Tab-separated table of C-alpha atoms in Angstrom:
chain	number	residue	atom	x	y	z
T	779	MET	CA	-0.343	0.322	-0.390
T	780	SER	CA	1.354	3.402	-0.714
T	781	ASN	CA	1.748	6.213	1.559
T	782	SER	CA	2.703	9.215	-0.324
T	783	THR	CA	0.450	12.279	0.156
T	784	PRO	CA	-2.616	12.163	-2.572
T	785	PRO	CA	-2.033	14.607	-5.440
T	786	THR	CA	-3.521	17.868	-5.133
T	787	LEU	CA	-7.255	18.016	-5.083
T	788	PRO	CA	-9.250	21.484	-7.745
T	789	ALA	CA	-10.423	24.207	-5.272
T	790	SER	CA	-14.364	23.440	-4.107
T	791	ASP	CA	-15.050	26.904	-3.881
T	792	ARG	CA	-15.151	28.397	-8.076
T	793	PRO	CA	-18.475	26.703	-9.225
T	794	GLU	CA	-17.808	29.290	-11.832
T	795	VAL	CA	-15.147	27.227	-13.540
T	796	ALA	CA	-16.677	23.816	-12.335
T	797	ALA	CA	-19.977	24.982	-14.830
T	798	ARG	CA	-17.439	25.874	-18.075
T	799	LEU	CA	-16.463	22.783	-16.781
T	800	ARG	CA	-19.490	20.818	-17.111
T	801	ASP	CA	-21.307	23.119	-20.225
T	802	ALA	CA	-17.862	21.403	-22.251
T	803	LEU	CA	-18.165	18.139	-20.808
T	804	LEU	CA	-21.890	17.909	-21.708
T	805	GLY	CA	-21.250	19.704	-25.449
T	806	ALA	CA	-19.268	16.822	-26.524
T	807	SER	CA	-21.244	14.897	-25.275
T	808	PHE	CA	-18.960	12.973	-22.244
T	809	THR	CA	-22.050	11.070	-21.028
T	810	ALA	CA	-22.663	7.650	-19.974
T	811	ASP	CA	-24.924	7.248	-23.304
T	812	GLY	CA	-21.891	9.068	-24.421
T	813	LEU	CA	-19.212	6.606	-23.624
T	814	LEU	CA	-21.864	3.578	-23.948
T	815	ASP	CA	-21.908	4.879	-27.979
T	816	LEU	CA	-18.407	5.903	-28.384
T	817	LEU	CA	-16.902	1.683	-26.228
T	818	GLY	CA	-19.116	0.091	-27.288
T	819	ALA	CA	-20.481	-2.798	-25.049
T	820	PRO	CA	-17.118	-4.608	-24.794
T	821	ALA	CA	-14.857	-2.235	-23.701
T	822	TYR	CA	-17.358	0.035	-21.668
T	823	ALA	CA	-17.614	-3.035	-19.390
T	824	ALA	CA	-14.275	-4.262	-19.251
T	825	LEU	CA	-13.417	-0.045	-17.989
T	826	ALA	CA	-15.929	-1.488	-15.435
T	827	ARG	CA	-13.007	-4.405	-14.002
T	828	SER	CA	-10.384	-2.000	-14.691
T	829	GLU	CA	-9.167	-3.278	-17.585
T	830	THR	CA	-8.151	-0.486	-19.610
T	831	VAL	CA	-7.198	-1.778	-22.949
T	832	PRO	CA	-10.044	-2.103	-25.228
T	833	ALA	CA	-11.044	1.756	-24.008
T	834	LEU	CA	-7.731	2.844	-24.771
T	835	ARG	CA	-8.172	1.491	-27.945
T	836	ALA	CA	-11.480	2.395	-29.232
T	837	THR	CA	-10.570	6.290	-28.112
T	838	ARG	CA	-7.707	6.617	-30.326
T	839	GLY	CA	-8.815	9.218	-32.405
T	840	ASP	CA	-9.291	13.316	-32.063
T	841	THR	CA	-12.932	13.721	-31.315
T	842	PRO	CA	-13.424	15.974	-27.859
T	843	LEU	CA	-14.971	12.435	-27.009
T	844	GLU	CA	-12.299	10.704	-26.751
T	845	ILE	CA	-9.978	13.459	-25.695
T	846	LEU	CA	-11.965	13.727	-22.907
T	847	VAL	CA	-12.242	10.157	-21.897
T	848	ARG	CA	-8.459	9.685	-22.345
T	849	LEU	CA	-7.948	12.473	-19.634
T	850	PHE	CA	-10.810	11.936	-17.406
T	851	LEU	CA	-11.397	7.987	-17.501
T	852	LEU	CA	-8.592	6.944	-18.679
T	853	GLN	CA	-5.622	9.856	-17.018
T	854	GLN	CA	-3.152	9.728	-20.621
T	855	PRO	CA	-1.551	12.715	-20.795
T	856	VAL	CA	-3.050	14.661	-23.846
T	857	PRO	CA	-1.388	17.653	-25.793
T	858	HIS	CA	-2.632	21.188	-24.159
T	859	ALA	CA	-3.669	22.517	-27.969
T	860	ARG	CA	-6.179	19.395	-28.526
T	861	VAL	CA	-7.494	19.878	-25.145
T	862	ALA	CA	-7.411	23.649	-25.439
T	863	ASP	CA	-10.155	22.662	-28.011
T	864	VAL	CA	-12.460	20.768	-25.821
T	865	LEU	CA	-12.274	22.362	-22.288
T	866	PRO	CA	-11.604	25.280	-20.802
T	867	VAL	CA	-7.689	25.057	-20.078
T	868	ALA	CA	-6.531	27.725	-18.279
T	869	ALA	CA	-9.745	28.696	-16.172
T	870	CYS	CA	-9.284	24.189	-15.118
T	871	LEU	CA	-5.556	24.279	-14.845
T	872	GLU	CA	-5.510	27.583	-12.460
T	873	SER	CA	-8.434	25.766	-10.198
T	874	GLY	CA	-6.251	22.704	-10.497
T	875	TRP	CA	-8.469	20.302	-12.740
T	876	LEU	CA	-6.234	20.438	-14.645
T	877	THR	CA	-1.620	20.095	-14.748
T	878	SER	CA	0.176	20.018	-16.437
T	879	ALA	CA	2.297	17.167	-17.600
T	880	GLY	CA	5.758	17.377	-19.083
T	881	ALA	CA	6.278	20.689	-22.846
T	882	ASP	CA	2.742	19.973	-23.900
T	883	GLU	CA	0.366	18.404	-21.884
T	884	VAL	CA	-1.845	18.286	-19.845
T	885	ALA	CA	-2.866	15.680	-17.181
T	886	ALA	CA	-6.586	15.451	-14.626
T	887	THR	CA	-6.406	15.721	-11.433
T	888	VAL	CA	-9.027	13.502	-10.600
T	889	ASP	CA	-10.915	10.733	-11.934
T	890	VAL	CA	-14.188	12.207	-13.426
T	891	ARG	CA	-16.922	9.347	-14.135
T	892	PRO	CA	-19.800	9.974	-15.817
T	893	TYR	CA	-23.786	8.834	-13.992
T	894	GLY	CA	-27.480	8.609	-15.371
T	895	GLY	CA	-29.000	10.082	-12.868
T	896	PRO	CA	-32.471	8.431	-11.942
T	897	GLY	CA	-34.970	10.863	-14.203
T	898	GLY	CA	-31.724	10.691	-16.951
T	899	GLU	CA	-29.083	13.381	-15.847
T	900	ASP	CA	-26.695	13.582	-17.142
T	901	TRP	CA	-24.102	13.731	-13.266
T	902	PHE	CA	-19.915	13.212	-12.113
T	903	ILE	CA	-18.905	11.848	-9.374
T	904	VAL	CA	-15.833	12.460	-9.025
T	905	SER	CA	-13.109	10.360	-7.065
T	906	ASP	CA	-9.456	10.491	-6.463
T	907	LEU	CA	-7.867	8.900	-9.066
T	908	GLY	CA	-7.233	5.702	-10.458
T	909	CYS	CA	-10.403	5.031	-7.795
T	910	ALA	CA	-12.800	5.592	-10.030
T	911	VAL	CA	-14.662	2.562	-10.701
T	912	GLY	CA	-13.754	1.959	-14.010
T	913	GLY	CA	-10.930	4.096	-14.009
T	914	ALA	CA	-7.177	3.817	-14.561
T	915	GLY	CA	-5.680	1.911	-12.318
T	916	GLY	CA	-8.272	-0.397	-10.471
T	917	ILE	CA	-8.408	0.695	-6.202
T	918	GLY	CA	-5.588	-1.938	-5.172
T	919	SER	CA	-2.628	-0.051	-3.314
T	920	ARG	CA	-3.821	2.407	-2.735
T	921	ASP	CA	-3.101	5.174	0.348
T	922	GLU	CA	-5.744	5.322	3.182
T	923	GLY	CA	-7.054	8.266	2.858
T	924	VAL	CA	-8.377	8.220	-1.383
T	925	VAL	CA	-11.863	8.569	-2.233
T	926	LEU	CA	-13.589	6.084	-4.136
T	927	GLY	CA	-16.183	7.057	-7.081
T	928	VAL	CA	-19.467	5.109	-7.506
T	929	GLY	CA	-19.733	1.251	-7.370
T	930	GLY	CA	-21.639	-1.189	-6.684
T	931	ALA	CA	-22.554	-0.112	-3.017
T	932	SER	CA	-23.507	2.476	-3.458
T	933	THR	CA	-25.375	2.254	-6.661
T	934	THR	CA	-27.594	-0.534	-4.227
T	935	LEU	CA	-27.862	2.052	-1.417
T	936	ALA	CA	-29.090	4.865	-4.321
T	937	GLY	CA	-31.740	2.232	-5.868
T	938	ILE	CA	-33.122	0.680	-2.160
T	939	THR	CA	-33.432	4.616	-0.891
T	940	VAL	CA	-37.430	6.302	-0.488
T	941	ARG	CA	-37.067	9.030	-2.605
T	942	THR	CA	-40.290	11.318	-1.042
T	943	PRO	CA	-39.386	15.254	-0.996
T	944	VAL	CA	-38.110	15.894	2.598
T	945	ALA	CA	-37.273	19.684	4.437
T	946	ALA	CA	-33.271	17.785	5.840
T	947	ALA	CA	-31.430	14.714	4.854
T	948	LEU	CA	-28.277	13.893	5.990
T	949	ASP	CA	-25.343	11.559	4.304
T	950	LEU	CA	-23.663	9.347	6.410
T	951	GLY	CA	-20.124	8.755	5.565
T	952	THR	CA	-20.027	10.451	2.219
T	953	GLY	CA	-17.464	9.377	0.619
T	954	SER	CA	-17.669	10.187	-2.810
T	955	GLY	CA	-20.851	12.609	-2.869
T	956	ILE	CA	-22.773	10.064	-4.735
T	957	GLN	CA	-25.995	9.785	-2.219
T	958	ALA	CA	-25.742	13.387	-1.540
T	959	LEU	CA	-25.891	13.583	-4.666
T	960	HIS	CA	-29.130	11.390	-5.041
T	961	ALA	CA	-30.372	12.818	-2.631
T	962	ALA	CA	-30.417	16.450	-3.541
T	963	GLN	CA	-33.135	15.793	-5.731
T	964	HIS	CA	-35.807	15.540	-3.593
T	965	ALA	CA	-34.523	17.488	0.061
T	966	THR	CA	-34.361	21.342	0.899
T	967	ARG	CA	-31.285	20.615	2.685
T	968	VAL	CA	-28.744	18.330	2.634
T	969	THR	CA	-25.976	16.864	4.857
T	970	ALA	CA	-22.724	15.189	4.033
T	971	THR	CA	-19.968	13.788	6.733
T	972	ASP	CA	-17.011	12.038	6.845
T	973	VAL	CA	-14.445	11.167	9.228
T	974	ASN	CA	-11.790	12.483	5.935
T	975	PRO	CA	-12.021	15.985	4.900
T	976	ARG	CA	-10.581	14.944	1.892
T	977	ALA	CA	-13.933	12.937	1.060
T	978	LEU	CA	-15.252	15.982	1.494
T	979	HIS	CA	-13.656	18.321	-1.253
T	980	ILE	CA	-14.493	15.792	-3.018
T	981	THR	CA	-18.210	15.426	-2.984
T	982	ALA	CA	-18.417	19.634	-3.174
T	983	LEU	CA	-16.663	18.589	-6.266
T	984	THR	CA	-19.005	16.551	-7.473
T	985	LEU	CA	-22.153	18.555	-6.511
T	986	ALA	CA	-20.394	21.604	-8.044
T	987	LEU	CA	-19.715	19.991	-11.628
T	988	SER	CA	-23.100	17.771	-11.445
T	989	GLY	CA	-24.848	20.897	-11.368
T	990	ALA	CA	-26.831	20.292	-8.134
T	991	PRO	CA	-27.404	22.700	-4.790
T	992	ALA	CA	-23.799	22.472	-2.243
T	993	ALA	CA	-24.218	20.165	0.664
T	994	ASP	CA	-23.535	20.781	4.895
T	995	LEU	CA	-20.644	19.677	4.724
T	996	ARG	CA	-19.119	18.882	8.290
T	997	GLU	CA	-15.854	16.147	8.890
T	998	GLY	CA	-16.236	13.333	11.979
T	999	SER	CA	-17.480	10.093	12.551
T	1000	LEU	CA	-20.472	9.247	12.216
T	1001	PHE	CA	-23.395	10.983	14.450
T	1002	ASP	CA	-20.264	13.475	15.904
T	1003	PRO	CA	-20.621	16.232	13.819
T	1004	VAL	CA	-24.690	16.136	13.526
T	1005	ARG	CA	-26.272	18.433	16.658
T	1006	ASP	CA	-27.844	16.911	19.087
T	1007	ASP	CA	-31.280	18.722	18.448
T	1008	GLU	CA	-30.219	17.859	14.482
T	1009	THR	CA	-32.845	15.285	14.160
T	1010	TYR	CA	-33.762	14.711	9.726
T	1011	ASP	CA	-36.293	12.566	8.001
T	1012	LEU	CA	-33.711	10.715	5.416
T	1013	ILE	CA	-30.965	9.022	6.498
T	1014	VAL	CA	-28.260	7.341	4.771
T	1015	SER	CA	-25.471	5.727	4.271
T	1016	ASN	CA	-23.053	3.597	3.266
T	1017	PRO	CA	-20.631	2.753	5.655
T	1018	PRO	CA	-16.644	1.704	6.186
T	1019	PHE	CA	-18.833	-1.430	6.927
T	1020	VAL	CA	-15.610	-4.553	5.950
T	1021	ILE	CA	-14.983	-6.687	9.134
T	1022	SER	CA	-10.854	-6.179	10.063
T	1023	PRO	CA	-8.821	-6.695	12.148
T	1024	GLY	CA	-7.475	-2.863	12.468
T	1025	ALA	CA	-7.851	-0.041	9.945
T	1026	ARG	CA	-4.959	0.336	7.823
T	1027	LEU	CA	-7.528	1.817	5.077
T	1028	THR	CA	-10.145	5.016	5.525
T	1029	TYR	CA	-12.681	4.091	2.962
T	1030	ARG	CA	-13.215	0.115	3.541
T	1031	ASP	CA	-12.438	0.106	7.737
T	1032	GLY	CA	-14.397	1.041	10.422
T	1033	GLY	CA	-11.936	0.730	13.432
T	1034	MET	CA	-14.204	-0.218	15.302
T	1035	GLY	CA	-14.340	-4.437	17.441
T	1036	GLY	CA	-16.333	-7.015	14.527
T	1037	ASP	CA	-19.520	-5.436	13.473
T	1038	ASP	CA	-19.950	-2.515	16.071
T	1039	LEU	CA	-19.480	0.277	13.725
T	1040	CYS	CA	-23.091	-1.165	12.201
T	1041	ARG	CA	-24.089	-1.680	15.106
T	1042	SER	CA	-23.759	1.476	16.811
T	1043	LEU	CA	-24.856	3.320	12.707
T	1044	VAL	CA	-28.182	1.518	13.070
T	1045	GLN	CA	-28.902	1.895	17.419
T	1046	GLN	CA	-27.570	5.461	16.922
T	1047	ALA	CA	-29.894	6.658	14.020
T	1048	GLY	CA	-33.582	6.482	15.908
T	1049	ASP	CA	-32.992	9.489	18.285
T	1050	ARG	CA	-31.687	11.238	15.058
T	1051	LEU	CA	-34.890	10.540	12.889
T	1052	ARG	CA	-38.547	12.760	12.183
T	1053	GLY	CA	-41.682	10.627	12.981
T	1054	GLY	CA	-42.369	8.966	9.460
T	1055	GLY	CA	-38.370	9.856	8.439
T	1056	PHE	CA	-36.336	6.179	7.338
T	1057	ALA	CA	-32.997	5.357	8.093
T	1058	GLN	CA	-31.189	3.436	5.156
T	1059	PHE	CA	-27.999	1.449	5.150
T	1060	LEU	CA	-25.425	-1.492	3.994
T	1061	ALA	CA	-23.322	-3.219	6.281
T	1062	ASN	CA	-22.057	-6.822	7.271
T	1063	TRP	CA	-22.692	-8.483	9.446
T	1064	GLN	CA	-20.991	-11.267	11.438
T	1065	HIS	CA	-22.701	-14.981	11.696
T	1066	VAL	CA	-21.027	-16.151	15.665
T	1067	GLU	CA	-21.593	-19.485	16.319
T	1068	GLY	CA	-24.209	-20.651	18.590
T	1069	GLU	CA	-26.046	-17.462	18.035
T	1070	ASP	CA	-28.832	-16.884	15.652
T	1071	TRP	CA	-27.991	-13.559	13.359
T	1072	GLN	CA	-31.354	-12.955	13.080
T	1073	ASP	CA	-31.759	-12.824	16.470
T	1074	ARG	CA	-28.733	-10.621	16.570
T	1075	LEU	CA	-30.141	-8.111	13.284
T	1076	ARG	CA	-33.185	-7.981	15.731
T	1077	SER	CA	-31.250	-6.515	18.648
T	1078	TRP	CA	-29.820	-3.791	16.651
T	1079	VAL	CA	-32.993	-1.914	15.680
T	1080	PRO	CA	-33.425	1.166	18.645
T	1081	ARG	CA	-36.781	1.544	20.062
T	1082	GLY	CA	-39.432	3.044	18.070
T	1083	CYS	CA	-38.018	2.313	15.204
T	1084	ASP	CA	-40.198	-0.322	12.697
T	1085	ALA	CA	-37.371	-1.573	10.219
T	1086	TRP	CA	-37.224	-3.515	7.211
T	1087	ILE	CA	-33.850	-6.133	6.883
T	1088	VAL	CA	-32.683	-8.145	4.184
T	1089	GLN	CA	-30.147	-9.987	4.019
T	1090	ARG	CA	-28.645	-10.202	0.568
T	1091	GLU	CA	-24.972	-12.760	0.770
T	1092	VAL	CA	-23.560	-14.650	3.053
T	1093	GLN	CA	-19.250	-15.675	2.971
T	1094	ASP	CA	-17.216	-17.854	5.026
T	1095	VAL	CA	-14.709	-15.903	6.411
T	1096	THR	CA	-12.357	-17.433	4.351
T	1097	GLN	CA	-14.043	-16.268	1.237
T	1098	TYR	CA	-15.034	-12.807	3.098
T	1099	ALA	CA	-10.594	-12.195	3.857
T	1100	GLU	CA	-10.136	-12.840	0.560
T	1101	LEU	CA	-12.222	-10.689	-1.036
T	1102	TRP	CA	-11.141	-7.930	1.221
T	1103	LEU	CA	-7.363	-8.344	0.960
T	1104	ARG	CA	-7.737	-8.663	-3.439
T	1105	ASP	CA	-9.707	-5.905	-2.916
T	1106	ALA	CA	-6.946	-3.418	-1.149
T	1107	GLY	CA	-4.420	-5.056	-3.431
T	1108	ASP	CA	-1.762	-7.577	-0.724
T	1109	HIS	CA	-2.395	-9.939	-3.324
T	1110	ARG	CA	-0.524	-8.155	-5.736
T	1111	GLY	CA	2.959	-8.000	-3.408
T	1112	ASP	CA	4.736	-10.202	-1.217
T	1113	PRO	CA	3.273	-13.637	-0.667
T	1114	ALA	CA	4.838	-13.970	2.936
T	1115	ALA	CA	2.990	-10.406	3.281
T	1116	TYR	CA	0.114	-11.717	2.322
T	1117	GLU	CA	0.094	-14.750	3.794
T	1118	ALA	CA	0.753	-13.139	7.388
T	1119	LEU	CA	-2.304	-10.208	6.634
T	1120	TYR	CA	-4.335	-13.579	6.041
T	1121	ASP	CA	-4.135	-15.120	9.184
T	1122	ALA	CA	-4.353	-11.931	10.961
T	1123	TRP	CA	-7.817	-12.205	9.320
T	1124	LEU	CA	-8.692	-15.973	10.790
T	1125	ASP	CA	-6.966	-15.751	14.437
T	1126	GLU	CA	-9.213	-12.536	14.375
T	1127	PHE	CA	-12.573	-14.619	12.888
T	1128	GLU	CA	-11.631	-17.294	15.268
T	1129	ALA	CA	-11.052	-15.290	18.759
T	1130	ARG	CA	-14.998	-13.835	17.973
T	1131	LYS	CA	-16.160	-17.290	16.446
T	1132	VAL	CA	-17.151	-16.113	13.818
T	1133	LYS	CA	-17.878	-18.451	11.068
T	1134	GLY	CA	-19.512	-15.833	8.924
T	1135	VAL	CA	-20.446	-12.448	7.360
T	1136	GLY	CA	-23.936	-11.371	6.402
T	1137	PHE	CA	-24.426	-8.066	3.674
T	1138	GLY	CA	-27.307	-6.675	3.175
T	1139	TRP	CA	-29.796	-3.919	4.033
T	1140	ILE	CA	-31.093	-2.502	7.038
T	1141	THR	CA	-34.504	0.625	6.348
T	1142	LEU	CA	-35.961	1.551	9.968
T	1143	ARG	CA	-38.828	3.639	9.536
T	1144	ARG	CA	-39.138	6.092	12.523
T	1145	THR	CA	-43.521	5.188	14.052
T	1146	ASP	CA	-44.946	6.397	17.096
T	1147	SER	CA	-46.495	3.312	17.055
T	1148	ASP	CA	-46.087	0.895	20.218
T	1149	THR	CA	-45.941	-2.131	18.549
T	1150	PRO	CA	-43.601	-1.725	15.851
T	1151	SER	CA	-42.540	-4.584	13.232
T	1152	ILE	CA	-39.198	-6.165	13.027
T	1153	THR	CA	-38.406	-8.025	9.689
T	1154	VAL	CA	-36.001	-10.003	9.542
T	1155	GLU	CA	-35.256	-12.607	5.946
T	1156	GLU	CA	-33.030	-13.727	3.987
T	1157	TRP	CA	-32.830	-12.875	0.272
T	1158	PRO	CA	-30.461	-13.648	-2.504
T	1159	HIS	CA	-32.339	-13.554	-5.060
T	1160	PRO	CA	-32.812	-11.037	-8.564
T	1161	VAL	CA	-34.740	-8.075	-7.723
T	1162	GLU	CA	-35.608	-4.815	-10.077
T	1163	GLN	CA	-33.616	-2.312	-8.826
T	1164	PRO	CA	-34.463	0.753	-8.046
T	1165	LEU	CA	-36.334	-0.156	-4.712
T	1166	GLY	CA	-37.704	3.385	-2.639
T	1167	ASP	CA	-41.105	2.696	-3.628
T	1168	THR	CA	-41.080	-0.798	-2.701
T	1169	VAL	CA	-38.899	-0.057	0.422
T	1170	ARG	CA	-41.511	2.396	0.723
T	1171	ALA	CA	-44.560	0.265	0.120
T	1172	HIS	CA	-43.281	-1.816	2.301
T	1173	PHE	CA	-43.632	0.055	5.497
T	1174	ASP	CA	-47.098	1.618	4.092
T	1175	ARG	CA	-48.598	-2.397	4.311
T	1176	VAL	CA	-47.272	-3.217	7.686
T	1177	ASP	CA	-49.071	0.066	8.863
T	1178	HIS	CA	-52.511	-0.408	7.757
T	1179	LEU	CA	-51.414	-4.190	8.547
T	1180	ARG	CA	-50.599	-3.238	12.749
T	1181	ALA	CA	-54.467	-1.369	12.123
T	1182	HIS	CA	-56.162	-3.927	11.211
T	1183	ASP	CA	-57.683	-6.900	13.260
T	1184	ASP	CA	-58.283	-9.736	11.730
T	1185	ALA	CA	-62.344	-8.643	11.188
T	1186	ALA	CA	-61.059	-4.947	9.875
T	1187	LEU	CA	-58.348	-6.939	7.760
T	1188	LEU	CA	-62.147	-9.558	6.352
T	1189	ALA	CA	-64.007	-6.681	6.049
T	1190	ALA	CA	-61.557	-4.665	3.702
T	1191	HIS	CA	-60.980	-4.319	0.150
T	1192	PHE	CA	-57.550	-5.347	-1.558
T	1193	ARG	CA	-56.007	-5.681	-5.380
T	1194	LEU	CA	-53.636	-7.783	-7.196
T	1195	ALA	CA	-50.932	-6.241	-7.687
T	1196	ALA	CA	-49.352	-5.877	-10.793
T	1197	GLU	CA	-47.336	-8.388	-12.459
T	1198	ILE	CA	-48.303	-11.405	-10.004
T	1199	VAL	CA	-48.493	-14.407	-12.147
T	1200	GLN	CA	-49.111	-17.897	-11.103
T	1201	GLU	CA	-48.040	-21.305	-11.480
T	1202	GLN	CA	-49.291	-24.479	-10.718
T	1203	VAL	CA	-46.554	-27.585	-10.206
T	1204	GLY	CA	-47.551	-31.321	-10.119
T	1205	LEU	CA	-47.438	-34.787	-12.403
T	1206	PRO	CA	-48.578	-34.538	-15.914
T	1207	GLY	CA	-52.586	-35.643	-16.398
T	1208	ALA	CA	-52.827	-34.556	-12.739
T	1209	GLU	CA	-56.215	-33.503	-11.808
T	1210	ASP	CA	-55.249	-31.318	-9.183
T	1211	PRO	CA	-51.865	-29.438	-8.981
T	1212	GLU	CA	-48.915	-29.994	-6.276
T	1213	HIS	CA	-48.851	-26.866	-4.989
T	1214	VAL	CA	-50.002	-23.588	-6.983
T	1215	VAL	CA	-47.130	-20.954	-6.820
T	1216	LEU	CA	-48.127	-16.403	-7.202
T	1217	ARG	CA	-44.685	-15.188	-8.311
T	1218	GLN	CA	-43.974	-10.874	-8.410
T	1219	HIS	CA	-42.088	-9.436	-11.380
T	1220	ARG	CA	-41.267	-6.010	-10.307
T	1221	GLY	CA	-39.916	-4.888	-6.927
T	1222	MET	CA	-38.095	-7.993	-5.026
T	1223	ARG	CA	-39.343	-10.298	-7.408
T	1224	ARG	CA	-40.534	-13.102	-4.633
T	1225	ALA	CA	-42.206	-16.213	-5.176
T	1226	THR	CA	-44.593	-17.587	-2.519
T	1227	LYS	CA	-46.505	-20.759	-2.119
T	1228	VAL	CA	-51.070	-20.991	-1.785
T	1229	ASP	CA	-53.390	-23.288	-1.339
T	1230	THR	CA	-56.128	-23.870	-3.858
T	1231	VAL	CA	-58.467	-21.667	-1.286
T	1232	GLY	CA	-55.477	-18.818	-1.829
T	1233	ALA	CA	-55.142	-18.912	-5.438
T	1234	GLY	CA	-58.265	-18.628	-5.681
T	1235	PHE	CA	-59.000	-15.450	-3.882
T	1236	ALA	CA	-55.870	-12.960	-4.465
T	1237	GLY	CA	-57.320	-13.804	-8.297
T	1238	VAL	CA	-60.499	-12.345	-8.237
T	1239	CYS	CA	-59.227	-10.005	-5.746
T	1240	ASP	CA	-59.951	-5.907	-7.713
T	1241	GLY	CA	-60.679	-4.270	-4.553
T	1242	SER	CA	-64.556	-4.490	-5.058
T	1243	LEU	CA	-65.659	-7.294	-2.643
T	1244	SER	CA	-64.608	-7.349	0.166
T	1245	ALA	CA	-62.202	-10.478	1.767
T	1246	GLY	CA	-65.406	-11.731	3.786
T	1247	ARG	CA	-67.239	-10.964	0.921
T	1248	ILE	CA	-64.596	-13.475	-1.168
T	1249	LEU	CA	-64.127	-16.194	0.963
T	1250	ASP	CA	-68.168	-16.518	1.401
T	1251	ALA	CA	-67.990	-17.377	-2.495
T	1252	ILE	CA	-65.504	-19.823	-2.609
T	1253	ALA	CA	-67.071	-20.895	0.498
T	1254	GLN	CA	-70.019	-21.761	-1.074
T	1255	LEU	CA	-67.678	-22.991	-4.417
T	1256	VAL	CA	-65.453	-25.349	-2.633
T	1257	GLY	CA	-68.513	-27.203	-0.087
T	1258	GLU	CA	-66.980	-25.687	3.095
T	1259	ASP	CA	-68.566	-23.961	6.184
T	1260	PRO	CA	-67.792	-19.827	5.873
T	1261	VAL	CA	-66.797	-19.197	9.626
T	1262	LEU	CA	-64.447	-21.771	8.871
T	1263	LEU	CA	-62.894	-20.739	6.159
T	1264	ARG	CA	-63.147	-17.049	6.981
T	1265	ASP	CA	-61.804	-18.030	10.830
T	1266	ARG	CA	-58.076	-20.042	8.777
T	1267	THR	CA	-57.479	-17.480	5.834
T	1268	PRO	CA	-56.470	-14.761	7.351
T	1269	ALA	CA	-53.164	-15.697	8.063
T	1270	GLN	CA	-52.407	-16.242	4.554
T	1271	ILE	CA	-54.236	-12.986	3.652
T	1272	ARG	CA	-51.355	-10.976	6.019
T	1273	LEU	CA	-49.225	-12.410	4.306
T	1274	LEU	CA	-49.719	-11.892	0.854
T	1275	VAL	CA	-50.461	-7.968	2.102
T	1276	GLU	CA	-46.997	-8.216	3.896
T	1277	GLN	CA	-44.829	-9.958	0.991
T	1278	GLY	CA	-46.761	-7.250	-1.919
T	1279	PHE	CA	-49.121	-9.605	-2.888
T	1280	LEU	CA	-52.036	-8.546	-2.277
T	1281	GLU	CA	-52.268	-4.074	-1.913
T	1282	PRO	CA	-54.762	-2.377	0.186
T	1283	ALA	CA	-57.601	-0.466	-2.046
T	1284	ASP	CA	-58.793	1.880	0.982
């Protein structure tokens, strides 16, 4: 790992230069769509793997877009005269976006990567040289204080975040400002914090270059920069959640033992949320010998909050150690040093009786209910991003179910959610299927088994009849006592509503 000082960043107090640079980038089609058109799908995909040769081959010409790709994405020096035809070179040199590289060439001082917003916005994510995902050099062997660009974790968090208009949003551990950039589109005021002052500087650059309003930037760890009397409608964090022996890399290692950082973040969020507000995090958690991992996570949920926690993946401790040692580039150095580091990770896990590490999403919602809802589940299957509306709808359904006992549930009206299909599984020629499956094609894309009553009930839910009247009709068709059917079916209805197969029609 390099201990060299990262290069000087562009000035963050020159918004007029950022605006001119943005206009020039857009004028040259230096956008996500423009890159795909120029590079083609194979070279574009190779960039995401930090393989630059295909992109270099695709940018041998002198078009403005090719020059900008070589300059900002591939970090290649470019002749001053060619850049001057595309960018306001003098202003970029003066404010630090560019630097002289030899007698007649200039080079970029930061990675600038086009990023498409959810509404088709053309944004730009700034990061340290070589640290954008799909940048020129890959991330390994970087100084501990560097700031990474957009990656799979950050886009996942952006996709699951509830996007409703709010007065105040907080981005904890902002990094390069991706979450703050998204929040600025629907929050009147955005506060962004980071323990790394370099990250706050780069966040300011990301927002300015993307044409977004400036954020309130504060230095410090977790909630430390937040005043005791400050609360928010939305809190988001992609924290340094990696569970490691020590904190070598600021951007990923939290510096607390085990999964204490993620636990502390979740537990402290409750007091910072306004009524009805959401807190959404990515996290790692330990699977400890002799302990139910779901109970571990339930214990993290603060009082006064509903929670929906989804485990997306579990790795054994060897897979986990190898993943993050490779992330740091340790496998490319001295083999003996790599083995010593690997051994230290396994010693740490063994001491804590950790058998695996889970990864997933944690969403809290502040509630005034005396009976908070806590759902902890494992769902490793493909989902449809963005999921923000799905997350919000989950908690809406929680409210509905909490407010309706079985009698009220049978008096309520429901409709089948969009794009639900029914699958029947059984032997060929059999009179009845062995089981019936309802499957979602949107959102979480769940599948659930139902009996023939459940399938029939869901199939006729269009909001016109109450649940009780539908069950009475089914009872008459199948020759069953309607009282008994009403008595045993509400649990199945609750499950279908909870999982999003049925939606309240009122």
